[in-house]
PDB file of N, CA and C in Angstrom:
ATOM      1  N   UNK A   1      28.797  92.478  91.440  1.00  0.00           N
ATOM      2  CA  UNK A   1      28.546  91.896  93.065  1.00  0.00           C
ATOM      3  C   UNK A   1      29.408  90.816  93.224  1.00  0.00           C
ATOM      4  N   UNK A   2      29.479  89.931  92.329  1.00  0.00           N
ATOM      5  CA  UNK A   2      30.291  88.890  92.603  1.00  0.00           C
ATOM      6  C   UNK A   2      31.932  89.003  92.706  1.00  0.00           C
ATOM      7  N   UNK A   3      32.068  89.974  91.729  1.00  0.00           N
ATOM      8  CA  UNK A   3      33.480  90.458  91.552  1.00  0.00           C
ATOM      9  C   UNK A   3      33.767  90.997  92.872  1.00  0.00           C
ATOM     10  N   UNK A   4      32.910  92.108  93.325  1.00  0.00           N
ATOM     11  CA  UNK A   4      33.166  92.583  94.832  1.00  0.00           C
ATOM     12  C   UNK A   4      33.441  91.523  95.693  1.00  0.00           C
ATOM     13  N   UNK A   5      32.407  90.428  95.906  1.00  0.00           N
ATOM     14  CA  UNK A   5      32.720  89.650  96.938  1.00  0.00           C
ATOM     15  C   UNK A   5      33.870  88.708  96.725  1.00  0.00           C
ATOM     16  N   UNK A   6      34.297  88.393  95.522  1.00  0.00           N
ATOM     17  CA  UNK A   6      35.509  87.817  95.441  1.00  0.00           C
ATOM     18  C   UNK A   6      36.820  88.386  95.878  1.00  0.00           C
ATOM     19  N   UNK A   7      36.644  89.843  95.642  1.00  0.00           N
ATOM     20  CA  UNK A   7      37.644  90.907  95.996  1.00  0.00           C
ATOM     21  C   UNK A   7      37.902  90.801  97.438  1.00  0.00           C
ATOM     22  N   UNK A   8      36.535  90.906  97.992  1.00  0.00           N
ATOM     23  CA  UNK A   8      36.612  90.800  99.661  1.00  0.00           C
ATOM     24  C   UNK A   8      37.256  89.509 100.269  1.00  0.00           C
ATOM     25  N   UNK A   9      36.832  88.549  99.543  1.00  0.00           N
ATOM     26  CA  UNK A   9      37.283  87.322 100.118  1.00  0.00           C
ATOM     27  C   UNK A   9      38.532  87.032  99.975  1.00  0.00           C
ATOM     28  N   UNK A  10      39.130  87.247  98.790  1.00  0.00           N
ATOM     29  CA  UNK A  10      40.787  87.434  98.629  1.00  0.00           C
ATOM     30  C   UNK A  10      41.531  88.022  99.546  1.00  0.00           C
ATOM     31  N   UNK A  11      40.921  89.433  99.654  1.00  0.00           N
ATOM     32  CA  UNK A  11      41.751  90.544 100.637  1.00  0.00           C
ATOM     33  C   UNK A  11      41.929  89.640 101.897  1.00  0.00           C
ATOM     34  N   UNK A  12      40.442  89.256 102.655  1.00  0.00           N
ATOM     35  CA  UNK A  12      40.355  88.677 103.908  1.00  0.00           C
ATOM     36  C   UNK A  12      41.296  87.599 103.959  1.00  0.00           C
ATOM     37  N   UNK A  13      41.671  86.519 102.780  1.00  0.00           N
ATOM     38  CA  UNK A  13      42.627  85.577 102.952  1.00  0.00           C
ATOM     39  C   UNK A  13      43.942  85.807 102.983  1.00  0.00           C
ATOM     40  N   UNK A  14      44.012  86.876 102.104  1.00  0.00           N
ATOM     41  CA  UNK A  14      45.831  87.477 102.189  1.00  0.00           C
ATOM     42  C   UNK A  14      46.022  88.216 103.623  1.00  0.00           C
ATOM     43  N   UNK A  15      45.099  88.828 104.031  1.00  0.00           N
ATOM     44  CA  UNK A  15      45.136  89.314 105.704  1.00  0.00           C
ATOM     45  C   UNK A  15      45.610  88.313 106.519  1.00  0.00           C
ATOM     46  N   UNK A  16      44.645  87.035 106.461  1.00  0.00           N
ATOM     47  CA  UNK A  16      45.121  86.013 107.128  1.00  0.00           C
ATOM     48  C   UNK A  16      46.638  85.413 107.187  1.00  0.00           C
ATOM     49  N   UNK A  17      46.957  85.391 105.668  1.00  0.00           N
ATOM     50  CA  UNK A  17      48.353  84.703 105.494  1.00  0.00           C
ATOM     51  C   UNK A  17      49.521  85.808 106.018  1.00  0.00           C
ATOM     52  N   UNK A  18      48.843  87.164 105.891  1.00  0.00           N
ATOM     53  CA  UNK A  18      50.008  88.104 106.153  1.00  0.00           C
ATOM     54  C   UNK A  18      50.008  88.121 107.820  1.00  0.00           C
ATOM     55  N   UNK A  19      48.980  88.129 108.468  1.00  0.00           N
ATOM     56  CA  UNK A  19      48.913  88.024 109.835  1.00  0.00           C
ATOM     57  C   UNK A  19      49.710  86.836 110.315  1.00  0.00           C
ATOM     58  N   UNK A  20      49.518  85.851 109.817  1.00  0.00           N
ATOM     59  CA  UNK A  20      50.228  84.409 110.242  1.00  0.00           C
ATOM     60  C   UNK A  20      51.972  84.642 109.875  1.00  0.00           C
ATOM     61  N   UNK A  21      52.332  85.358 108.803  1.00  0.00           N
ATOM     62  CA  UNK A  21      53.787  85.325 108.367  1.00  0.00           C
ATOM     63  C   UNK A  21      54.422  86.428 109.257  1.00  0.00           C
ATOM     64  N   UNK A  22      53.693  87.424 109.345  1.00  0.00           N
ATOM     65  CA  UNK A  22      54.230  88.752 110.174  1.00  0.00           C
ATOM     66  C   UNK A  22      53.474  88.883 111.601  1.00  0.00           C
ATOM     67  N   UNK A  23      52.581  89.906 111.589  1.00  0.00           N
ATOM     68  CA  UNK A  23      51.816  89.976 112.937  1.00  0.00           C
ATOM     69  C   UNK A  23      50.679  90.707 112.572  1.00  0.00           C
ATOM     70  N   UNK A  24      49.916  91.023 113.608  1.00  0.00           N
ATOM     71  CA  UNK A  24      48.679  91.534 113.199  1.00  0.00           C
ATOM     72  C   UNK A  24      48.804  93.051 112.951  1.00  0.00           C
ATOM     73  N   UNK A  25      49.583  93.812 113.479  1.00  0.00           N
ATOM     74  CA  UNK A  25      49.834  95.300 113.176  1.00  0.00           C
ATOM     75  C   UNK A  25      49.897  95.142 111.517  1.00  0.00           C
ATOM     76  N   UNK A  26      50.891  94.453 110.993  1.00  0.00           N
ATOM     77  CA  UNK A  26      50.982  94.443 109.523  1.00  0.00           C
ATOM     78  C   UNK A  26      49.894  94.233 108.760  1.00  0.00           C
ATOM     79  N   UNK A  27      49.026  93.304 109.181  1.00  0.00           N
ATOM     80  CA  UNK A  27      47.952  93.037 108.356  1.00  0.00           C
ATOM     81  C   UNK A  27      46.827  94.042 108.329  1.00  0.00           C
ATOM     82  N   UNK A  28      46.709  94.865 109.681  1.00  0.00           N
ATOM     83  CA  UNK A  28      45.808  95.993 109.750  1.00  0.00           C
ATOM     84  C   UNK A  28      46.261  97.018 108.754  1.00  0.00           C
ATOM     85  N   UNK A  29      47.634  97.421 108.910  1.00  0.00           N
ATOM     86  CA  UNK A  29      48.462  98.556 108.146  1.00  0.00           C
ATOM     87  C   UNK A  29      48.113  98.178 106.644  1.00  0.00           C
ATOM     88  N   UNK A  30      48.617  96.935 106.399  1.00  0.00           N
ATOM     89  CA  UNK A  30      48.292  96.721 104.707  1.00  0.00           C
ATOM     90  C   UNK A  30      47.068  96.384 103.998  1.00  0.00           C
ATOM     91  N   UNK A  31      46.113  95.838 104.856  1.00  0.00           N
ATOM     92  CA  UNK A  31      44.730  95.428 104.311  1.00  0.00           C
ATOM     93  C   UNK A  31      43.564  96.045 105.114  1.00  0.00           C
ATOM     94  N   UNK A  32      43.582  95.966 106.385  1.00  0.00           N
ATOM     95  CA  UNK A  32      42.235  96.689 106.945  1.00  0.00           C
ATOM     96  C   UNK A  32      42.112  98.150 106.913  1.00  0.00           C
ATOM     97  N   UNK A  33      43.226  98.667 106.974  1.00  0.00           N
ATOM     98  CA  UNK A  33      43.330 100.245 106.923  1.00  0.00           C
ATOM     99  C   UNK A  33      43.514 100.723 105.640  1.00  0.00           C
ATOM    100  N   UNK A  34      43.541  99.898 104.622  1.00  0.00           N
ATOM    101  CA  UNK A  34      43.810 100.440 103.265  1.00  0.00           C
ATOM    102  C   UNK A  34      42.348 101.190 102.910  1.00  0.00           C
ATOM    103  N   UNK A  35      42.670 102.192 102.063  1.00  0.00           N
ATOM    104  CA  UNK A  35      41.498 102.881 101.507  1.00  0.00           C
ATOM    105  C   UNK A  35      40.855 101.996 100.491  1.00  0.00           C
ATOM    106  N   UNK A  36      41.504 101.152  99.698  1.00  0.00           N
ATOM    107  CA  UNK A  36      40.616 100.122  98.830  1.00  0.00           C
ATOM    108  C   UNK A  36      39.668  99.227  99.299  1.00  0.00           C
ATOM    109  N   UNK A  37      40.245  98.797 100.721  1.00  0.00           N
ATOM    110  CA  UNK A  37      39.341  97.735 101.472  1.00  0.00           C
ATOM    111  C   UNK A  37      38.161  98.397 101.920  1.00  0.00           C
ATOM    112  N   UNK A  38      38.332  99.701 102.398  1.00  0.00           N
ATOM    113  CA  UNK A  38      36.846 100.334 102.965  1.00  0.00           C
ATOM    114  C   UNK A  38      36.405 100.767 101.557  1.00  0.00           C
ATOM    115  N   UNK A  39      36.734 101.226 100.329  1.00  0.00           N
ATOM    116  CA  UNK A  39      35.914 101.448  99.247  1.00  0.00           C
ATOM    117  C   UNK A  39      35.004  99.826  98.923  1.00  0.00           C
ATOM    118  N   UNK A  40      35.719  98.875  98.995  1.00  0.00           N
ATOM    119  CA  UNK A  40      35.036  97.555  98.714  1.00  0.00           C
ATOM    120  C   UNK A  40      34.045  97.143  99.556  1.00  0.00           C
ATOM    121  N   UNK A  41      34.098  97.605 100.785  1.00  0.00           N
ATOM    122  CA  UNK A  41      33.070  97.408 101.965  1.00  0.00           C
ATOM    123  C   UNK A  41      31.802  98.411 101.483  1.00  0.00           C
ATOM    124  N   UNK A  42      32.313  99.795 101.194  1.00  0.00           N
ATOM    125  CA  UNK A  42      31.041 100.362 100.920  1.00  0.00           C
ATOM    126  C   UNK A  42      30.424 100.238  99.741  1.00  0.00           C
ATOM    127  N   UNK A  43      31.019  99.716  98.779  1.00  0.00           N
ATOM    128  CA  UNK A  43      30.456  99.346  97.361  1.00  0.00           C
ATOM    129  C   UNK A  43      29.304  98.110  97.528  1.00  0.00           C
ATOM    130  N   UNK A  44      30.079  97.099  98.305  1.00  0.00           N
ATOM    131  CA  UNK A  44      29.161  95.976  98.796  1.00  0.00           C
ATOM    132  C   UNK A  44      27.994  96.255  99.432  1.00  0.00           C
ATOM    133  N   UNK A  45      28.019  97.317 100.535  1.00  0.00           N
ATOM    134  CA  UNK A  45      26.986  97.593 101.320  1.00  0.00           C
ATOM    135  C   UNK A  45      25.923  98.368 100.406  1.00  0.00           C
ATOM    136  N   UNK A  46      26.402  99.035  99.591  1.00  0.00           N
ATOM    137  CA  UNK A  46      25.385  99.889  98.387  1.00  0.00           C
ATOM    138  C   UNK A  46      24.950  98.879  97.421  1.00  0.00           C
ATOM    139  N   UNK A  47      25.403  97.750  97.152  1.00  0.00           N
ATOM    140  CA  UNK A  47      25.101  96.637  96.171  1.00  0.00           C
ATOM    141  C   UNK A  47      24.071  96.030  96.918  1.00  0.00           C
ATOM    142  N   UNK A  48      24.180  95.615  98.047  1.00  0.00           N
ATOM    143  CA  UNK A  48      23.105  94.965  98.776  1.00  0.00           C
ATOM    144  C   UNK A  48      21.852  95.901  99.003  1.00  0.00           C
ATOM    145  N   UNK A  49      22.058  97.066  99.167  1.00  0.00           N
ATOM    146  CA  UNK A  49      20.724  97.809  99.253  1.00  0.00           C
ATOM    147  C   UNK A  49      20.081  97.968  97.690  1.00  0.00           C
ATOM    148  N   UNK A  50      21.087  98.168  96.931  1.00  0.00           N
ATOM    149  CA  UNK A  50      20.624  98.312  95.339  1.00  0.00           C
ATOM    150  C   UNK A  50      19.865  96.829  94.901  1.00  0.00           C
ATOM    151  N   UNK A  51      20.405  95.778  95.483  1.00  0.00           N
ATOM    152  CA  UNK A  51      19.883  94.375  95.069  1.00  0.00           C
ATOM    153  C   UNK A  51      18.421  94.104  95.711  1.00  0.00           C
ATOM    154  N   UNK A  52      18.305  94.950  97.025  1.00  0.00           N
ATOM    155  CA  UNK A  52      16.898  94.836  97.637  1.00  0.00           C
ATOM    156  C   UNK A  52      15.602  95.432  96.697  1.00  0.00           C
ATOM    157  N   UNK A  53      16.386  96.795  96.126  1.00  0.00           N
ATOM    158  CA  UNK A  53      15.314  97.243  95.410  1.00  0.00           C
ATOM    159  C   UNK A  53      15.205  96.631  94.222  1.00  0.00           C
ATOM    160  N   UNK A  54      16.081  96.131  93.427  1.00  0.00           N
ATOM    161  CA  UNK A  54      16.222  95.508  92.016  1.00  0.00           C
ATOM    162  C   UNK A  54      15.564  94.276  91.830  1.00  0.00           C
ATOM    163  N   UNK A  55      15.568  93.408  92.917  1.00  0.00           N
ATOM    164  CA  UNK A  55      14.788  92.146  92.809  1.00  0.00           C
ATOM    165  C   UNK A  55      13.627  92.113  93.739  1.00  0.00           C
ATOM    166  N   UNK A  56      13.041  93.361  94.020  1.00  0.00           N
ATOM    167  CA  UNK A  56      11.872  93.490  94.785  1.00  0.00           C
ATOM    168  C   UNK A  56      11.514  92.567  96.079  1.00  0.00           C
ATOM    169  N   UNK A  57      12.770  92.451  96.910  1.00  0.00           N
ATOM    170  CA  UNK A  57      12.789  91.512  98.184  1.00  0.00           C
ATOM    171  C   UNK A  57      11.703  92.037  99.356  1.00  0.00           C
ATOM    172  N   UNK A  58      10.926  92.950  98.829  1.00  0.00           N
ATOM    173  CA  UNK A  58      10.169  93.135  99.871  1.00  0.00           C
ATOM    174  C   UNK A  58       8.661  92.433  99.962  1.00  0.00           C
ATOM    175  N   UNK A  59       8.582  91.525  99.189  1.00  0.00           N
ATOM    176  CA  UNK A  59       7.395  90.820  99.209  1.00  0.00           C
ATOM    177  C   UNK A  59       7.428  89.706 100.064  1.00  0.00           C
ATOM    178  N   UNK A  60       6.193  89.025 100.299  1.00  0.00           N
ATOM    179  CA  UNK A  60       6.383  87.998 101.229  1.00  0.00           C
ATOM    180  C   UNK A  60       7.000  86.683 100.984  1.00  0.00           C
ATOM    181  N   UNK A  61       7.219  86.265  99.603  1.00  0.00           N
ATOM    182  CA  UNK A  61       7.870  85.191  99.038  1.00  0.00           C
ATOM    183  C   UNK A  61       9.372  85.167  99.294  1.00  0.00           C
ATOM    184  N   UNK A  62       9.815  86.700  99.366  1.00  0.00           N
ATOM    185  CA  UNK A  62      11.310  86.650  99.415  1.00  0.00           C
ATOM    186  C   UNK A  62      11.695  87.441 100.599  1.00  0.00           C
ATOM    187  N   UNK A  63      11.056  86.982 101.832  1.00  0.00           N
ATOM    188  CA  UNK A  63      11.512  87.616 103.066  1.00  0.00           C
ATOM    189  C   UNK A  63      12.939  86.944 103.496  1.00  0.00           C
ATOM    190  N   UNK A  64      13.028  85.712 103.190  1.00  0.00           N
ATOM    191  CA  UNK A  64      14.219  85.231 103.778  1.00  0.00           C
ATOM    192  C   UNK A  64      15.618  85.482 102.880  1.00  0.00           C
ATOM    193  N   UNK A  65      15.359  86.013 101.770  1.00  0.00           N
ATOM    194  CA  UNK A  65      16.775  86.726 100.864  1.00  0.00           C
ATOM    195  C   UNK A  65      16.586  87.838 101.545  1.00  0.00           C
ATOM    196  N   UNK A  66      15.394  88.709 101.832  1.00  0.00           N
ATOM    197  CA  UNK A  66      15.691  89.759 102.291  1.00  0.00           C
ATOM    198  C   UNK A  66      16.274  90.013 103.819  1.00  0.00           C
ATOM    199  N   UNK A  67      15.952  89.045 104.572  1.00  0.00           N
ATOM    200  CA  UNK A  67      16.440  89.136 105.741  1.00  0.00           C
ATOM    201  C   UNK A  67      18.027  88.794 105.546  1.00  0.00           C
ATOM    202  N   UNK A  68      18.699  88.008 104.646  1.00  0.00           N
ATOM    203  CA  UNK A  68      20.051  87.808 104.501  1.00  0.00           C
ATOM    204  C   UNK A  68      20.661  89.155 104.046  1.00  0.00           C
ATOM    205  N   UNK A  69      20.069  89.824 103.257  1.00  0.00           N
ATOM    206  CA  UNK A  69      20.671  91.224 102.807  1.00  0.00           C
ATOM    207  C   UNK A  69      20.621  92.287 103.775  1.00  0.00           C
ATOM    208  N   UNK A  70      19.586  92.218 104.631  1.00  0.00           N
ATOM    209  CA  UNK A  70      19.640  92.883 105.968  1.00  0.00           C
ATOM    210  C   UNK A  70      20.845  92.791 106.708  1.00  0.00           C
ATOM    211  N   UNK A  71      20.655  91.379 107.160  1.00  0.00           N
ATOM    212  CA  UNK A  71      21.771  90.974 108.104  1.00  0.00           C
ATOM    213  C   UNK A  71      23.377  91.255 107.584  1.00  0.00           C
ATOM    214  N   UNK A  72      23.603  91.105 106.310  1.00  0.00           N
ATOM    215  CA  UNK A  72      24.761  91.556 105.345  1.00  0.00           C
ATOM    216  C   UNK A  72      25.056  93.196 105.882  1.00  0.00           C
ATOM    217  N   UNK A  73      24.030  94.110 105.425  1.00  0.00           N
ATOM    218  CA  UNK A  73      23.864  95.296 105.673  1.00  0.00           C
ATOM    219  C   UNK A  73      24.296  95.761 107.316  1.00  0.00           C
ATOM    220  N   UNK A  74      23.721  95.068 108.070  1.00  0.00           N
ATOM    221  CA  UNK A  74      23.976  95.366 109.673  1.00  0.00           C
ATOM    222  C   UNK A  74      25.292  95.078 109.915  1.00  0.00           C
ATOM    223  N   UNK A  75      25.821  93.885 109.571  1.00  0.00           N
ATOM    224  CA  UNK A  75      27.184  93.426 109.885  1.00  0.00           C
ATOM    225  C   UNK A  75      28.160  94.343 109.358  1.00  0.00           C
ATOM    226  N   UNK A  76      28.068  94.824 107.835  1.00  0.00           N
ATOM    227  CA  UNK A  76      29.076  95.850 107.314  1.00  0.00           C
ATOM    228  C   UNK A  76      29.003  97.164 108.190  1.00  0.00           C
ATOM    229  N   UNK A  77      27.741  97.539 108.526  1.00  0.00           N
ATOM    230  CA  UNK A  77      27.507  98.844 109.313  1.00  0.00           C
ATOM    231  C   UNK A  77      28.252  98.686 110.597  1.00  0.00           C
ATOM    232  N   UNK A  78      27.976  97.553 111.434  1.00  0.00           N
ATOM    233  CA  UNK A  78      28.445  97.293 112.588  1.00  0.00           C
ATOM    234  C   UNK A  78      30.049  97.185 112.651  1.00  0.00           C
ATOM    235  N   UNK A  79      30.724  96.663 111.586  1.00  0.00           N
ATOM    236  CA  UNK A  79      32.173  96.455 111.459  1.00  0.00           C
ATOM    237  C   UNK A  79      32.659  97.978 111.198  1.00  0.00           C
ATOM    238  N   UNK A  80      31.796  98.932 110.579  1.00  0.00           N
ATOM    239  CA  UNK A  80      32.360 100.007 110.275  1.00  0.00           C
ATOM    240  C   UNK A  80      32.237 100.995 111.423  1.00  0.00           C
ATOM    241  N   UNK A  81      31.398 101.197 112.488  1.00  0.00           N
ATOM    242  CA  UNK A  81      31.275 101.630 113.623  1.00  0.00           C
ATOM    243  C   UNK A  81      32.330 100.902 114.350  1.00  0.00           C
ATOM    244  N   UNK A  82      32.549  99.951 114.653  1.00  0.00           N
ATOM    245  CA  UNK A  82      33.686  99.439 115.287  1.00  0.00           C
ATOM    246  C   UNK A  82      34.930  99.565 114.961  1.00  0.00           C
ATOM    247  N   UNK A  83      35.348  99.983 113.485  1.00  0.00           N
ATOM    248  CA  UNK A  83      36.531 100.235 113.092  1.00  0.00           C
ATOM    249  C   UNK A  83      36.884 101.740 113.507  1.00  0.00           C
ATOM    250  N   UNK A  84      35.666 102.660 113.410  1.00  0.00           N
ATOM    251  CA  UNK A  84      36.200 104.005 113.811  1.00  0.00           C
ATOM    252  C   UNK A  84      36.070 104.384 115.140  1.00  0.00           C
ATOM    253  N   UNK A  85      35.184 103.793 115.695  1.00  0.00           N
ATOM    254  CA  UNK A  85      34.874 104.051 117.093  1.00  0.00           C
ATOM    255  C   UNK A  85      35.160 103.330 118.365  1.00  0.00           C
ATOM    256  N   UNK A  86      35.693 102.036 118.101  1.00  0.00           N
ATOM    257  CA  UNK A  86      36.365 100.829 118.756  1.00  0.00           C
ATOM    258  C   UNK A  86      37.778 101.316 119.178  1.00  0.00           C
ATOM    259  N   UNK A  87      38.080 100.522 120.027  1.00  0.00           N
ATOM    260  CA  UNK A  87      39.509 100.587 120.523  1.00  0.00           C
ATOM    261  C   UNK A  87      40.119  99.148 120.943  1.00  0.00           C
ATOM    262  N   UNK A  88      41.253  99.002 120.850  1.00  0.00           N
ATOM    263  CA  UNK A  88      41.750  97.515 121.057  1.00  0.00           C
ATOM    264  C   UNK A  88      42.835  97.644 122.219  1.00  0.00           C
ATOM    265  N   UNK A  89      42.583  96.998 123.176  1.00  0.00           N
ATOM    266  CA  UNK A  89      43.585  97.033 124.216  1.00  0.00           C
ATOM    267  C   UNK A  89      43.951  95.544 124.617  1.00  0.00           C
ATOM    268  N   UNK A  90      44.957  95.273 125.528  1.00  0.00           N
ATOM    269  CA  UNK A  90      45.126  93.988 125.810  1.00  0.00           C
ATOM    270  C   UNK A  90      45.382  93.943 127.459  1.00  0.00           C
ATOM    271  N   UNK A  91      44.504  92.994 128.149  1.00  0.00           N
ATOM    272  CA  UNK A  91      44.576  93.145 129.498  1.00  0.00           C
ATOM    273  C   UNK A  91      45.189  91.641 129.884  1.00  0.00           C
ATOM    274  N   UNK A  92      46.188  91.722 130.634  1.00  0.00           N
ATOM    275  CA  UNK A  92      46.948  90.671 131.269  1.00  0.00           C
ATOM    276  C   UNK A  92      46.526  90.296 132.698  1.00  0.00           C
ATOM    277  N   UNK A  93      45.955  89.120 132.628  1.00  0.00           N
ATOM    278  CA  UNK A  93      45.418  88.518 134.264  1.00  0.00           C
ATOM    279  C   UNK A  93      45.768  87.323 134.467  1.00  0.00           C
ATOM    280  N   UNK A  94      46.194  86.952 135.724  1.00  0.00           N
ATOM    281  CA  UNK A  94      46.398  85.653 136.108  1.00  0.00           C
ATOM    282  C   UNK A  94      45.065  85.263 136.941  1.00  0.00           C
ATOM    283  N   UNK A  95      45.341  84.087 137.369  1.00  0.00           N
ATOM    284  CA  UNK A  95      43.993  83.627 137.935  1.00  0.00           C
ATOM    285  C   UNK A  95      43.540  84.490 139.315  1.00  0.00           C
ATOM    286  N   UNK A  96      42.439  84.780 139.195  1.00  0.00           N
ATOM    287  CA  UNK A  96      41.772  85.378 140.388  1.00  0.00           C
ATOM    288  C   UNK A  96      42.506  87.008 140.492  1.00  0.00           C
ATOM    289  N   UNK A  97      43.201  87.494 139.636  1.00  0.00           N
ATOM    290  CA  UNK A  97      43.776  88.869 139.844  1.00  0.00           C
ATOM    291  C   UNK A  97      42.739  90.074 139.230  1.00  0.00           C
ATOM    292  N   UNK A  98      42.733  91.293 139.768  1.00  0.00           N
ATOM    293  CA  UNK A  98      41.873  92.397 139.575  1.00  0.00           C
ATOM    294  C   UNK A  98      42.919  93.521 138.959  1.00  0.00           C
ATOM    295  N   UNK A  99      42.496  94.073 137.836  1.00  0.00           N
ATOM    296  CA  UNK A  99      43.618  95.321 137.446  1.00  0.00           C
ATOM    297  C   UNK A  99      42.760  96.243 136.878  1.00  0.00           C
ATOM    298  N   UNK A 100      43.177  97.414 136.735  1.00  0.00           N
ATOM    299  CA  UNK A 100      42.609  98.429 136.029  1.00  0.00           C
ATOM    300  C   UNK A 100      43.717  98.880 134.795  1.00  0.00           C
ATOM    301  N   UNK A 101      44.612  98.264 134.402  1.00  0.00           N
ATOM    302  CA  UNK A 101      45.709  98.414 133.633  1.00  0.00           C
ATOM    303  C   UNK A 101      45.454  97.833 132.366  1.00  0.00           C
ATOM    304  N   UNK A 102      45.535  98.546 131.167  1.00  0.00           N
ATOM    305  CA  UNK A 102      45.436  98.004 129.808  1.00  0.00           C
ATOM    306  C   UNK A 102      46.366  98.493 128.959  1.00  0.00           C
ATOM    307  N   UNK A 103      47.082  97.666 128.182  1.00  0.00           N
ATOM    308  CA  UNK A 103      48.151  97.716 127.162  1.00  0.00           C
ATOM    309  C   UNK A 103      47.459  98.462 125.952  1.00  0.00           C
ATOM    310  N   UNK A 104      48.122  99.534 125.486  1.00  0.00           N
ATOM    311  CA  UNK A 104      47.572  99.996 124.293  1.00  0.00           C
ATOM    312  C   UNK A 104      48.283  99.280 122.914  1.00  0.00           C
ATOM    313  N   UNK A 105      47.669  99.016 121.971  1.00  0.00           N
ATOM    314  CA  UNK A 105      47.958  98.029 120.952  1.00  0.00           C
ATOM    315  C   UNK A 105      47.460  98.427 119.589  1.00  0.00           C
ATOM    316  N   UNK A 106      47.214  99.802 119.225  1.00  0.00           N
ATOM    317  CA  UNK A 106      47.055 100.218 118.093  1.00  0.00           C
ATOM    318  C   UNK A 106      48.190 100.301 117.068  1.00  0.00           C
ATOM    319  N   UNK A 107      48.112 100.309 116.008  1.00  0.00           N
ATOM    320  CA  UNK A 107      49.243 100.451 114.929  1.00  0.00           C
ATOM    321  C   UNK A 107      49.515 101.833 114.642  1.00  0.00           C
TER     322      UNK A 107
END
């Protein structure tokens, strides 16, 4: 579990530096859309679920730790839904403008 978290944190840090050095599309293609990054996220989610069962977090004394695990699972699930079903667009507006145009910016 800790190795997965370290791999996740390092990949996020590398993506930040790639984005600063090149652009957002390069960071998305190299890190965020890579199959290895998705595998790490799926393993993290399954480890959170496994740790909930392994450490018996469903008792009253451990509810705060259970809440953290559930929050992480929901965050990972939400990021997956957004990744596969969301879209990214740019809207350029000046003060008090109204527009229906969006610029497509997918890699």
